[in-house]
Short mmCIF file of C-alpha atoms and ligand atoms in Angstrom, two decimals:
data_model
loop_
_atom_site.label_atom_id
_atom_site.label_comp_id
_atom_site.label_asym_id
_atom_site.label_seq_id
_atom_site.Cartn_x
_atom_site.Cartn_y
_atom_site.Cartn_z
CA MET D 1 -97.18 65.36 -1.95
CA THR D 2 -95.21 62.15 -2.16
CA ASN D 3 -94.82 59.81 -5.08
CA LEU D 4 -97.60 57.26 -5.21
CA HIS D 5 -95.10 54.44 -5.56
CA GLU D 6 -92.01 55.50 -3.74
CA SER D 7 -89.87 52.47 -4.28
CA GLN D 8 -90.28 52.53 -8.08
CA PRO D 9 -88.00 54.33 -10.50
CA THR D 10 -90.30 57.15 -11.55
CA VAL D 11 -90.71 59.49 -14.50
CA PHE D 12 -92.60 62.74 -14.04
CA VAL D 13 -94.64 64.10 -16.94
CA LEU D 14 -94.84 67.87 -16.58
CA ASP D 15 -98.33 68.81 -17.69
CA PHE D 16 -98.49 71.94 -19.79
CA GLY D 17 -102.19 71.54 -20.34
CA ALA D 18 -102.24 69.37 -23.43
CA GLN D 19 -104.60 66.47 -23.66
CA TYR D 20 -101.47 64.46 -24.34
CA ALA D 21 -100.11 64.31 -20.76
CA GLN D 22 -102.16 61.24 -19.81
CA LEU D 23 -101.23 59.56 -23.04
CA ILE D 24 -97.53 60.20 -22.38
CA ALA D 25 -97.84 58.79 -18.86
CA ARG D 26 -99.47 55.68 -20.28
CA ARG D 27 -96.84 55.22 -22.97
CA VAL D 28 -94.12 55.42 -20.33
CA ARG D 29 -95.87 52.74 -18.31
CA GLU D 30 -96.26 50.61 -21.41
CA ALA D 31 -92.47 50.81 -21.57
CA LYS D 32 -92.59 49.32 -18.04
CA VAL D 33 -91.50 52.45 -16.22
CA TYR D 34 -93.72 53.98 -13.56
CA SER D 35 -94.88 57.52 -14.37
CA GLU D 36 -96.85 60.29 -12.71
CA ILE D 37 -98.30 63.51 -14.04
CA VAL D 38 -97.22 66.63 -12.14
CA PRO D 39 -98.10 70.32 -12.64
CA HIS D 40 -95.79 72.28 -14.97
CA ASP D 41 -94.88 74.74 -12.20
CA ILE D 42 -93.45 72.08 -9.88
CA SER D 43 -90.52 73.61 -7.98
CA VAL D 44 -86.86 72.64 -8.00
CA GLU D 45 -87.16 71.94 -4.25
CA GLU D 46 -90.02 69.52 -4.75
CA LEU D 47 -88.19 67.76 -7.56
CA SER D 48 -85.10 67.45 -5.36
CA ARG D 49 -87.22 65.93 -2.64
CA ARG D 50 -89.21 63.54 -4.82
CA LYS D 51 -86.24 62.57 -6.97
CA PRO D 52 -87.77 61.51 -10.30
CA ASP D 53 -85.38 59.54 -12.52
CA ALA D 54 -86.36 61.53 -15.61
CA LEU D 55 -88.77 64.22 -16.79
CA ILE D 56 -90.91 64.49 -19.90
CA LEU D 57 -92.35 67.86 -20.83
CA SER D 58 -95.76 67.51 -22.47
CA GLY D 59 -97.16 69.51 -25.35
CA GLY D 60 -99.27 72.51 -24.56
CA PRO D 61 -100.87 75.58 -26.06
CA ALA D 62 -100.21 76.58 -29.65
CA SER D 63 -97.50 79.06 -28.85
CA VAL D 64 -95.02 79.89 -26.10
CA TYR D 65 -96.00 83.49 -26.77
CA ALA D 66 -99.72 82.93 -26.12
CA GLU D 67 -101.16 84.99 -23.30
CA GLY D 68 -100.72 83.19 -20.00
CA ALA D 69 -98.71 80.41 -21.68
CA PRO D 70 -97.51 78.08 -18.88
CA ARG D 71 -93.80 78.17 -17.98
CA MET D 72 -91.51 76.05 -15.82
CA ASP D 73 -88.63 76.95 -13.57
CA PRO D 74 -85.61 77.15 -15.95
CA ALA D 75 -83.34 75.98 -13.11
CA ILE D 76 -84.84 72.52 -13.64
CA PHE D 77 -82.82 72.20 -16.86
CA GLY D 78 -79.65 72.43 -14.78
CA MET D 79 -80.54 69.74 -12.23
CA GLY D 80 -78.88 66.96 -14.18
CA ILE D 81 -82.14 64.97 -14.48
CA PRO D 82 -82.59 63.54 -18.02
CA ILE D 83 -85.30 65.60 -19.71
CA LEU D 84 -87.26 64.93 -22.89
CA GLY D 85 -89.50 67.71 -24.24
CA PHE D 86 -92.31 67.21 -26.74
CA CYS D 87 -93.70 69.98 -28.97
CA TYR D 88 -94.47 72.90 -26.63
CA GLY D 89 -92.02 71.34 -24.14
CA MET D 90 -89.31 71.53 -26.80
CA GLN D 91 -90.06 75.16 -27.57
CA LEU D 92 -89.83 76.07 -23.89
CA MET D 93 -86.53 74.23 -23.58
CA ALA D 94 -85.15 76.11 -26.58
CA LEU D 95 -86.38 79.46 -25.37
CA GLU D 96 -85.12 79.07 -21.79
CA LEU D 97 -81.68 77.88 -22.87
CA GLY D 98 -80.94 80.62 -25.40
CA GLY D 99 -82.33 79.23 -28.66
CA ASP D 100 -85.01 81.02 -30.57
CA VAL D 101 -88.61 80.24 -31.45
CA PRO D 102 -89.68 82.60 -34.21
CA LYS D 103 -93.38 83.41 -34.42
CA THR D 104 -94.84 81.99 -37.60
CA ASP D 105 -98.20 81.83 -39.22
CA ILE D 106 -97.61 78.50 -40.88
CA GLY D 107 -98.37 75.50 -38.73
CA GLU D 108 -97.85 71.82 -39.34
CA TYR D 109 -100.68 69.48 -38.45
CA GLY D 110 -100.99 65.75 -39.01
CA PHE D 111 -98.65 63.30 -40.71
CA ALA D 112 -95.19 64.50 -41.75
CA GLU D 113 -92.12 62.76 -43.09
CA LEU D 114 -89.36 62.84 -40.53
CA THR D 115 -85.78 62.86 -41.83
CA VAL D 116 -82.93 62.09 -39.46
CA VAL D 117 -80.13 64.55 -40.27
CA ALA D 118 -77.52 63.80 -37.60
CA SER D 119 -75.01 61.07 -38.34
CA LYS D 120 -75.17 60.11 -34.69
CA SER D 121 -78.04 60.72 -32.30
CA ARG D 122 -78.42 59.34 -28.78
CA LEU D 123 -82.19 59.61 -28.91
CA LEU D 124 -82.90 58.63 -32.52
CA GLU D 125 -80.52 55.70 -32.77
CA GLY D 126 -82.31 52.92 -34.62
CA VAL D 127 -84.83 55.27 -36.25
CA PRO D 128 -84.48 54.93 -40.06
CA GLU D 129 -83.39 57.91 -42.14
CA THR D 130 -86.99 58.64 -43.08
CA SER D 131 -90.15 57.67 -41.24
CA GLN D 132 -93.59 58.99 -40.45
CA CYS D 133 -94.27 61.31 -37.50
CA TRP D 134 -97.24 63.25 -36.12
CA MET D 135 -97.08 67.03 -35.87
CA SER D 136 -99.45 69.49 -34.25
CA HIS D 137 -97.91 72.95 -33.88
CA ARG D 138 -97.74 76.50 -35.16
CA ASP D 139 -94.43 77.95 -33.91
CA SER D 140 -91.28 75.90 -33.88
CA VAL D 141 -87.62 76.19 -32.90
CA GLY D 142 -85.60 78.34 -35.34
CA THR D 143 -82.16 77.98 -33.81
CA ALA D 144 -81.33 75.31 -31.26
CA PRO D 145 -79.60 76.55 -28.09
CA GLU D 146 -75.84 76.37 -27.86
CA GLY D 147 -74.55 72.91 -27.12
CA PHE D 148 -77.47 71.24 -28.90
CA THR D 149 -77.30 69.23 -32.11
CA VAL D 150 -80.21 69.26 -34.53
CA THR D 151 -81.00 65.61 -35.18
CA ALA D 152 -84.05 65.59 -37.47
CA ARG D 153 -86.22 67.77 -39.72
CA THR D 154 -89.39 67.67 -41.78
CA ALA D 155 -90.21 69.58 -44.96
CA ILE D 156 -91.70 72.42 -42.89
CA THR D 157 -89.82 72.19 -39.59
CA ALA D 158 -86.05 72.63 -39.71
CA VAL D 159 -85.55 71.59 -36.09
CA ALA D 160 -87.81 68.59 -35.64
CA SER D 161 -85.62 67.21 -32.87
CA MET D 162 -82.56 68.33 -30.97
CA GLU D 163 -80.34 67.03 -28.19
CA ASP D 164 -77.54 67.89 -25.83
CA PRO D 165 -76.49 64.51 -24.44
CA GLU D 166 -73.87 66.16 -22.17
CA ARG D 167 -76.61 67.93 -20.24
CA LYS D 168 -79.04 65.00 -20.79
CA LEU D 169 -81.52 67.26 -22.59
CA PHE D 170 -83.57 65.95 -25.54
CA ALA D 171 -86.56 67.25 -27.44
CA THR D 172 -88.82 66.52 -30.39
CA GLN D 173 -91.22 68.88 -32.13
CA PHE D 174 -93.32 65.88 -33.18
CA HIS D 175 -95.35 63.73 -30.80
CA PRO D 176 -93.72 60.35 -30.13
CA GLU D 177 -96.59 59.42 -27.76
CA VAL D 178 -99.12 59.38 -30.60
CA ALA D 179 -99.54 56.06 -32.38
CA HIS D 180 -99.25 57.80 -35.77
CA THR D 181 -95.56 58.45 -35.09
CA GLU D 182 -94.06 55.32 -36.56
CA PHE D 183 -91.08 54.98 -34.22
CA GLY D 184 -92.62 56.96 -31.34
CA GLN D 185 -92.67 54.21 -28.74
CA GLU D 186 -89.11 53.18 -29.69
CA ILE D 187 -87.98 56.76 -29.09
CA ILE D 188 -89.68 56.85 -25.70
CA LYS D 189 -88.16 53.50 -24.75
CA ARG D 190 -84.75 54.61 -25.90
CA PHE D 191 -84.98 57.73 -23.76
CA LEU D 192 -86.12 55.79 -20.71
CA HIS D 193 -83.97 52.70 -20.85
CA ASP D 194 -80.80 53.76 -22.69
CA VAL D 195 -80.49 57.49 -22.17
CA ALA D 196 -81.89 57.77 -18.64
CA GLY D 197 -80.82 54.24 -17.70
CA ILE D 198 -84.16 53.28 -16.11
CA PRO D 199 -84.76 49.52 -16.26
CA PRO D 200 -88.16 48.22 -17.45
CA VAL D 201 -89.36 46.90 -14.10
CA TRP D 202 -92.93 48.23 -13.77
CA THR D 203 -94.79 45.00 -14.44
CA MET D 204 -98.05 43.56 -13.20
CA VAL D 205 -96.37 41.30 -10.68
CA ASN D 206 -94.36 44.22 -9.44
CA ILE D 207 -97.45 46.44 -9.15
CA ILE D 208 -99.31 43.78 -7.19
CA ASP D 209 -96.39 43.19 -4.82
CA GLU D 210 -95.92 46.88 -4.22
CA VAL D 211 -99.62 47.61 -3.62
CA THR D 212 -99.88 44.60 -1.34
CA GLU D 213 -96.98 45.80 0.74
CA ARG D 214 -98.32 49.34 0.99
CA VAL D 215 -101.76 48.15 2.06
CA ARG D 216 -100.23 45.96 4.76
CA GLU D 217 -98.21 48.88 6.06
CA GLN D 218 -101.16 51.22 5.96
CA VAL D 219 -103.76 49.10 7.74
CA GLY D 220 -101.60 47.04 10.10
CA SER D 221 -103.95 44.72 11.95
CA ASP D 222 -107.09 46.86 11.42
CA ARG D 223 -110.21 45.58 9.72
CA VAL D 224 -111.21 46.88 6.29
CA ILE D 225 -114.59 46.99 4.59
CA CYS D 226 -115.13 47.14 0.84
CA GLY D 227 -118.31 47.70 -1.18
CA LEU D 228 -118.53 45.23 -4.07
CA SER D 229 -120.65 46.02 -7.11
CA GLY D 230 -119.46 43.33 -9.52
CA GLY D 231 -117.69 46.01 -11.58
CA VAL D 232 -114.00 45.84 -12.48
CA ASP D 233 -112.68 48.43 -10.04
CA SER D 234 -114.32 47.24 -6.84
CA SER D 235 -113.63 43.60 -7.79
CA VAL D 236 -109.92 44.26 -8.25
CA VAL D 237 -109.79 46.24 -4.99
CA ALA D 238 -111.38 43.29 -3.19
CA ALA D 239 -109.05 40.71 -4.74
CA LEU D 240 -105.97 42.83 -4.05
CA LEU D 241 -106.92 43.57 -0.45
CA HIS D 242 -107.70 39.96 0.15
CA ARG D 243 -104.24 39.06 -1.06
CA ALA D 244 -102.74 41.69 1.21
CA ILE D 245 -104.68 41.22 4.44
CA GLY D 246 -106.80 38.06 4.06
CA ASP D 247 -109.39 37.74 6.84
CA GLN D 248 -109.10 41.35 7.91
CA LEU D 249 -111.23 42.19 4.86
CA THR D 250 -115.02 42.04 4.73
CA CYS D 251 -116.87 42.81 1.50
CA VAL D 252 -120.44 44.03 1.33
CA PHE D 253 -122.27 43.30 -1.91
CA VAL D 254 -125.41 45.41 -2.10
CA ASP D 255 -127.47 43.56 -4.71
CA HIS D 256 -130.14 46.04 -5.77
CA GLY D 257 -131.75 43.50 -8.06
CA MET D 258 -131.02 45.54 -11.20
CA LEU D 259 -128.04 43.46 -12.28
CA ARG D 260 -127.87 41.44 -15.48
CA LEU D 261 -128.64 37.74 -15.69
CA ASP D 262 -126.42 35.63 -13.40
CA GLU D 263 -124.28 38.60 -12.37
CA ALA D 264 -125.15 38.45 -8.69
CA THR D 265 -124.54 34.70 -8.61
CA GLN D 266 -121.20 35.24 -10.24
CA VAL D 267 -120.10 37.84 -7.70
CA VAL D 268 -120.94 35.45 -4.88
CA ARG D 269 -119.32 32.50 -6.62
CA THR D 270 -116.14 34.40 -7.38
CA PHE D 271 -115.58 36.13 -4.09
CA ARG D 272 -117.08 33.76 -1.55
CA ASP D 273 -116.38 30.40 -3.17
CA GLN D 274 -113.25 31.04 -5.21
CA PHE D 275 -111.41 33.69 -3.20
CA ARG D 276 -112.97 32.70 0.15
CA ILE D 277 -113.50 36.31 1.03
CA ASP D 278 -115.76 37.15 3.96
CA LEU D 279 -118.71 38.38 1.88
CA ILE D 280 -121.99 39.82 3.04
CA HIS D 281 -124.54 39.50 0.23
CA VAL D 282 -127.51 41.79 0.79
CA SER D 283 -130.37 40.82 -1.54
CA ALA D 284 -132.29 44.05 -1.59
CA GLU D 285 -134.41 43.79 -4.74
CA ASP D 286 -137.72 43.94 -2.87
CA ARG D 287 -136.61 46.89 -0.83
CA TYR D 288 -135.56 48.75 -3.98
CA LEU D 289 -138.66 47.83 -5.95
CA SER D 290 -140.98 49.17 -3.29
CA LEU D 291 -139.02 52.45 -3.21
CA LEU D 292 -139.11 52.64 -7.00
CA ALA D 293 -142.78 51.71 -7.43
CA GLY D 294 -144.40 54.08 -9.92
CA VAL D 295 -141.24 56.18 -10.34
CA THR D 296 -140.67 57.06 -14.00
CA ASP D 297 -138.31 60.07 -13.84
CA PRO D 298 -134.79 58.85 -14.72
CA GLU D 299 -133.00 61.28 -12.40
CA LEU D 300 -135.24 60.35 -9.51
CA LYS D 301 -134.62 56.66 -10.16
CA ARG D 302 -130.89 57.27 -10.05
CA ARG D 303 -131.14 59.28 -6.85
CA ILE D 304 -133.26 56.72 -5.03
CA ILE D 305 -130.94 53.88 -6.00
CA GLY D 306 -127.79 55.85 -5.08
CA GLU D 307 -129.05 56.95 -1.68
CA GLU D 308 -130.38 53.53 -0.83
CA PHE D 309 -127.07 51.94 -1.77
CA TRP D 310 -125.22 53.86 0.92
CA LYS D 311 -127.99 53.32 3.43
CA VAL D 312 -127.86 49.56 3.00
CA PHE D 313 -124.08 49.59 2.89
CA PHE D 314 -123.67 51.50 6.14
CA GLU D 315 -126.32 49.41 7.88
CA GLU D 316 -124.10 46.41 7.25
CA ALA D 317 -120.80 48.20 7.80
CA THR D 318 -121.75 49.57 11.21
CA ARG D 319 -122.93 46.16 12.33
CA LEU D 320 -119.36 44.88 12.11
CA GLU D 321 -117.01 45.58 14.96
CA GLY D 322 -113.68 47.31 14.80
CA VAL D 323 -113.69 48.33 11.14
CA LYS D 324 -111.41 51.30 10.63
CA TRP D 325 -110.99 51.46 6.84
CA LEU D 326 -113.24 51.73 3.82
CA ALA D 327 -111.65 50.58 0.55
CA GLN D 328 -112.55 52.37 -2.65
CA GLY D 329 -111.70 51.82 -6.31
CA THR D 330 -110.47 55.32 -7.18
CA LEU D 331 -108.30 55.23 -10.32
CA TYR D 332 -105.44 57.45 -11.48
CA PRO D 333 -107.53 59.46 -14.01
CA ASP D 334 -109.84 60.43 -11.08
CA VAL D 335 -106.79 61.58 -9.11
CA ILE D 336 -105.40 63.60 -12.03
CA GLU D 337 -108.74 65.18 -12.73
CA SER D 338 -109.45 66.17 -9.16
CA GLY D 339 -106.02 67.82 -9.16
CA SER D 340 -106.95 70.15 -12.00
CA LYS D 341 -109.09 73.11 -11.08
CA THR D 342 -111.81 72.75 -13.71
CA ALA D 343 -112.59 69.13 -13.03
CA ALA D 344 -112.29 69.41 -9.25
CA LYS D 345 -115.99 69.88 -8.68
CA ILE D 346 -117.17 66.90 -10.66
CA LYS D 347 -114.73 64.49 -9.16
CA SER D 348 -114.77 65.63 -5.56
CA HIS D 349 -118.46 64.99 -5.76
CA HIS D 350 -117.71 61.55 -7.13
CA ASN D 351 -115.47 60.80 -4.16
CA LEU D 352 -117.73 62.23 -1.52
CA ILE D 353 -119.04 59.35 0.52
CA PRO D 354 -122.17 60.28 2.44
CA PHE D 355 -121.17 58.97 5.87
CA PRO D 356 -124.20 58.90 8.15
CA GLU D 357 -123.95 60.96 11.30
CA GLY D 358 -121.50 59.58 13.80
CA VAL D 359 -120.01 57.16 11.28
CA HIS D 360 -116.57 57.54 9.79
CA PHE D 361 -114.03 55.32 8.10
CA ASP D 362 -110.61 56.23 6.79
CA LEU D 363 -110.33 55.72 3.04
CA ILE D 364 -107.94 53.29 1.44
CA GLU D 365 -107.56 53.57 -2.34
CA PRO D 366 -105.17 50.89 -3.53
CA LEU D 367 -105.73 51.54 -7.27
CA LYS D 368 -105.23 55.26 -7.23
CA ALA D 369 -101.98 55.13 -9.20
CA LEU D 370 -103.36 52.89 -11.96
CA PHE D 371 -105.01 53.40 -15.32
CA LYS D 372 -108.04 51.31 -16.25
CA ASP D 373 -106.14 48.92 -18.51
CA GLU D 374 -103.62 48.32 -15.72
CA VAL D 375 -106.46 47.61 -13.32
CA ARG D 376 -107.80 45.00 -15.76
CA ALA D 377 -104.34 43.45 -16.08
CA VAL D 378 -103.99 43.29 -12.29
CA GLY D 379 -107.43 41.66 -12.09
CA ALA D 380 -106.47 39.03 -14.64
CA GLU D 381 -103.17 38.36 -12.85
CA LEU D 382 -105.04 37.89 -9.58
CA GLY D 383 -107.27 35.28 -11.19
CA LEU D 384 -110.53 37.18 -11.57
CA PRO D 385 -112.76 35.64 -14.27
CA ASP D 386 -112.89 37.16 -17.78
CA GLU D 387 -116.49 38.25 -17.31
CA ILE D 388 -115.37 40.60 -14.56
CA VAL D 389 -112.01 41.69 -15.99
CA HIS D 390 -113.53 42.58 -19.37
CA ARG D 391 -116.86 43.78 -18.07
CA GLN D 392 -118.37 46.52 -20.21
CA PRO D 393 -119.23 49.85 -18.62
CA PHE D 394 -122.42 49.35 -16.66
CA PRO D 395 -124.35 52.12 -14.90
CA GLY D 396 -124.37 52.01 -11.10
CA PRO D 397 -128.21 51.93 -11.09
CA GLY D 398 -127.96 48.99 -13.50
CA LEU D 399 -130.93 47.90 -15.57
CA ALA D 400 -133.03 50.64 -13.93
CA VAL D 401 -131.68 53.06 -16.53
CA ARG D 402 -132.44 50.60 -19.34
CA ILE D 403 -136.10 50.19 -18.42
CA ILE D 404 -137.93 53.27 -19.58
CA GLY D 405 -140.86 54.11 -17.36
CA ASP D 406 -141.62 52.41 -14.07
CA ILE D 407 -139.69 49.37 -12.90
CA THR D 408 -141.30 46.09 -11.94
CA HIS D 409 -139.96 42.62 -11.22
CA GLU D 410 -141.59 41.33 -14.44
CA LYS D 411 -139.93 43.98 -16.57
CA LEU D 412 -136.58 43.24 -14.97
CA GLU D 413 -136.98 39.56 -15.78
CA ILE D 414 -137.91 40.31 -19.40
CA LEU D 415 -134.97 42.65 -19.87
CA ARG D 416 -132.52 40.25 -18.19
CA LYS D 417 -133.49 37.45 -20.58
CA ALA D 418 -133.36 39.62 -23.72
CA ASP D 419 -130.09 41.24 -22.64
CA ALA D 420 -128.50 37.83 -22.02
CA ILE D 421 -129.32 36.81 -25.60
CA VAL D 422 -127.86 40.04 -27.00
CA ARG D 423 -124.67 39.60 -25.01
CA GLU D 424 -124.31 35.93 -25.83
CA GLU D 425 -124.79 36.41 -29.58
CA ILE D 426 -122.62 39.49 -30.00
CA LEU D 427 -119.80 38.04 -27.90
CA GLU D 428 -119.88 34.89 -30.04
CA TRP D 429 -119.46 37.08 -33.15
CA ASP D 430 -117.07 39.62 -31.56
CA ARG D 431 -114.61 37.41 -29.73
CA ASP D 432 -111.87 40.02 -29.90
CA ARG D 433 -114.14 42.52 -28.15
CA THR D 434 -113.97 45.25 -30.77
CA VAL D 435 -117.47 46.50 -29.96
CA TRP D 436 -117.30 48.90 -26.99
CA GLN D 437 -120.65 48.15 -25.41
CA TYR D 438 -123.87 46.32 -26.22
CA PHE D 439 -127.09 45.67 -24.37
CA ALA D 440 -130.88 45.54 -24.55
CA VAL D 441 -133.32 48.28 -23.61
CA LEU D 442 -136.98 47.88 -22.63
CA PRO D 443 -138.98 50.96 -23.61
CA ASP D 444 -142.32 51.91 -22.13
CA ILE D 445 -144.45 51.16 -25.17
CA ARG D 446 -146.42 48.27 -26.61
CA SER D 447 -147.45 47.45 -30.12
CA VAL D 448 -149.58 44.97 -31.96
CA GLY D 449 -148.10 41.86 -33.48
CA VAL D 450 -149.08 38.38 -34.54
CA MET D 451 -147.66 35.06 -33.34
CA GLY D 452 -149.10 31.84 -34.70
CA ASP D 453 -152.81 32.55 -35.12
CA GLU D 454 -152.89 35.00 -32.29
CA ARG D 455 -152.76 38.71 -32.13
CA THR D 456 -150.25 39.96 -29.55
CA TYR D 457 -149.85 43.23 -27.76
CA GLY D 458 -146.35 43.23 -26.38
CA HIS D 459 -143.23 45.23 -25.64
CA PRO D 460 -140.43 45.80 -28.12
CA ILE D 461 -136.78 45.29 -27.20
CA ILE D 462 -134.24 47.75 -28.53
CA ILE D 463 -130.75 46.49 -29.19
CA ARG D 464 -127.98 49.04 -28.63
CA ALA D 465 -124.40 48.30 -29.74
CA VAL D 466 -121.76 50.99 -30.15
CA SER D 467 -118.14 51.38 -31.09
CA SER D 468 -116.23 53.95 -29.07
CA ALA D 469 -112.81 54.72 -27.58
CA ASP D 470 -113.86 56.45 -24.38
CA ALA D 471 -117.67 56.73 -24.33
CA MET D 472 -117.44 60.48 -24.95
CA THR D 473 -118.41 59.93 -28.56
CA ALA D 474 -119.71 56.72 -30.10
CA ASP D 475 -121.00 55.30 -33.33
CA TRP D 476 -123.59 52.57 -33.72
CA ALA D 477 -121.90 49.28 -34.50
CA ARG D 478 -122.36 47.97 -38.03
CA LEU D 479 -123.51 44.52 -36.96
CA PRO D 480 -124.15 42.01 -39.77
CA HIS D 481 -127.78 41.59 -40.75
CA ASP D 482 -127.61 37.87 -40.05
CA LEU D 483 -126.55 38.55 -36.49
CA LEU D 484 -129.37 41.05 -36.00
CA ALA D 485 -131.81 38.53 -37.47
CA LYS D 486 -130.59 35.80 -35.13
CA MET D 487 -130.93 37.99 -32.05
CA SER D 488 -134.37 39.16 -33.12
CA ASN D 489 -135.61 35.58 -33.65
CA ARG D 490 -134.19 34.35 -30.41
CA ILE D 491 -135.55 37.22 -28.34
CA ILE D 492 -139.06 36.87 -29.73
CA ASN D 493 -139.07 33.08 -29.41
CA GLU D 494 -137.45 32.87 -26.00
CA VAL D 495 -138.68 35.94 -24.12
CA GLU D 496 -142.34 36.01 -23.31
CA GLY D 497 -143.94 39.43 -23.62
CA ILE D 498 -141.72 40.64 -26.46
CA ASN D 499 -143.16 40.81 -29.98
CA ARG D 500 -140.80 43.17 -31.80
CA VAL D 501 -137.06 43.96 -31.91
CA ALA D 502 -135.49 47.23 -33.11
CA TYR D 503 -131.86 48.21 -33.61
CA ASP D 504 -130.76 51.69 -32.53
CA VAL D 505 -128.84 53.42 -35.36
CA THR D 506 -128.03 56.67 -33.55
CA SER D 507 -124.49 57.84 -32.91
CA LYS D 508 -123.35 59.91 -29.89
CA PRO D 509 -123.81 62.84 -30.28
CA PRO D 510 -126.68 63.45 -30.88
CA GLY D 511 -127.80 60.38 -28.90
CA THR D 512 -126.28 59.06 -25.69
CA ILE D 513 -125.12 55.48 -25.30
CA GLU D 514 -127.69 54.63 -22.66
CA TRP D 515 -131.42 55.20 -23.13
CA GLU D 516 -132.89 56.35 -19.74
P1 XMP P 1 -124.06 58.00 -21.95
O1 XMP P 1 -125.37 57.34 -21.86
O2 XMP P 1 -124.03 59.31 -21.19
O3 XMP P 1 -123.03 57.05 -21.23
O4 XMP P 1 -123.59 58.18 -23.37
C1 XMP P 1 -121.63 57.14 -21.31
C2 XMP P 1 -121.01 55.93 -20.66
O5 XMP P 1 -121.18 55.96 -19.24
C3 XMP P 1 -121.81 54.77 -18.81
N1 XMP P 1 -122.66 55.12 -17.67
C4 XMP P 1 -122.32 54.91 -16.39
N2 XMP P 1 -121.22 54.35 -15.84
N3 XMP P 1 -122.14 54.71 -13.69
C5 XMP P 1 -121.15 54.25 -14.49
O6 XMP P 1 -120.16 53.74 -13.97
C6 XMP P 1 -123.28 55.28 -14.16
O7 XMP P 1 -124.16 55.68 -13.42
C7 XMP P 1 -123.35 55.40 -15.60
N4 XMP P 1 -124.29 55.90 -16.42
C8 XMP P 1 -123.85 55.72 -17.69
C9 XMP P 1 -122.58 54.28 -20.02
O8 XMP P 1 -122.86 52.88 -19.94
C10 XMP P 1 -121.63 54.62 -21.12
O9 XMP P 1 -120.58 53.68 -21.25
#
């Protein structure tokens, strides 16, 4: 294993199994220092070889005494690398270096008042005498190891932070990476920039330059192919590769006809006209519709669309001569997850490209060190339009999952028009993009209505709008009644075939975000 960005000053986050490791890695990057997550049992030899500039030990299980509690090689504390331990990481540091961690039954969870007790602290300099911090632990350090100074406490935890600046070892029982810790990010920055002496150089421009250089090195004068979907990840891959290797890149845009209004046009306009990328636009709506005729089962729809995508893609890809590489928009969370045993199955499946017999390309994954928000920032920096950079999550099979029942060209047209109205109106009201996702759904039912003097028998449109942080859970967005009324009026007046509009007021769980 090598560092993903070798020329960058790098911080390793040792992952003790807490959900906080990714958050810590992101906070470090927000402080403009490149970070990677590594397993907690990384060896001294590997650390000597990969030379991180500092280490952060993440939180972990409730207790260092728990059965199978993860440990690290204690020799790492003697390597002279600046180390900052959080929560479980602090308890391990104390235990390995001769302090004690008494077993207790009283935990401390949630907000706590942090009091700085040391007159001078390298790590907490600038943190006021009292501030708010976030705790989530049962055991805690009773006596700090020799050489350490206790620098802060809370009402329950006597050693809320400790440090031995001589040996460059620092630790906090609270979680500075959590936004609830008032001076958390300042503490992280102080550790990185002042204590460890790492300059804040991981910026967008820097990322782009570095990725560009790596891609050039990797592909030399070979040709590269990239599948474009109109989504953020593949769009940023295309823009980045184009910057790196220009004409050596060909993009294939498989347009399955299930995209939203004007999306296909926008992909072509952006990549062919603006970026002048060699773009093959395959308009395959008819081909897809004949395969999908009469299909109502959602899983089957997904399978047909997925398989056909690769078929069309490889038909085009193999027609080109001398292509050696296939570019893919794998992101850092995919890489982290495929590294952990439990998630390996899901993600390896995700990355398995069904090469037809006799066909093979080497994979190039220029975004594999980046988090989603960094990918968006790179996209914006490269000049991709807002509609692409801030695109909401959109299923690969597109509107096919938002048409319940069989799919026809007419239904697609109806849904596209209604969906465009929903997006236009909500964006106008939600300019700061606080709503996670919103769209229209066309269910497979009809009902009676009346328009003018005439009885109608039309489809309803369901509006779905949710707030969420990660799509794992979601709540229906509390849209103003006036906004709902406006969308309803517009949809019924402007979209032929629709005579009723409903708003979905189901959270996730028990519902999902998509219908299907
Ligand atoms: P559900 O409906 O399961 O959706 O609550 C969770 C999130 O995943 C998005 N989604 C997809 N995203 N390819 C994607 O990239 C897909 O096939 C897909 N299906 C669902 C959905 O829009 C929501 O944000």
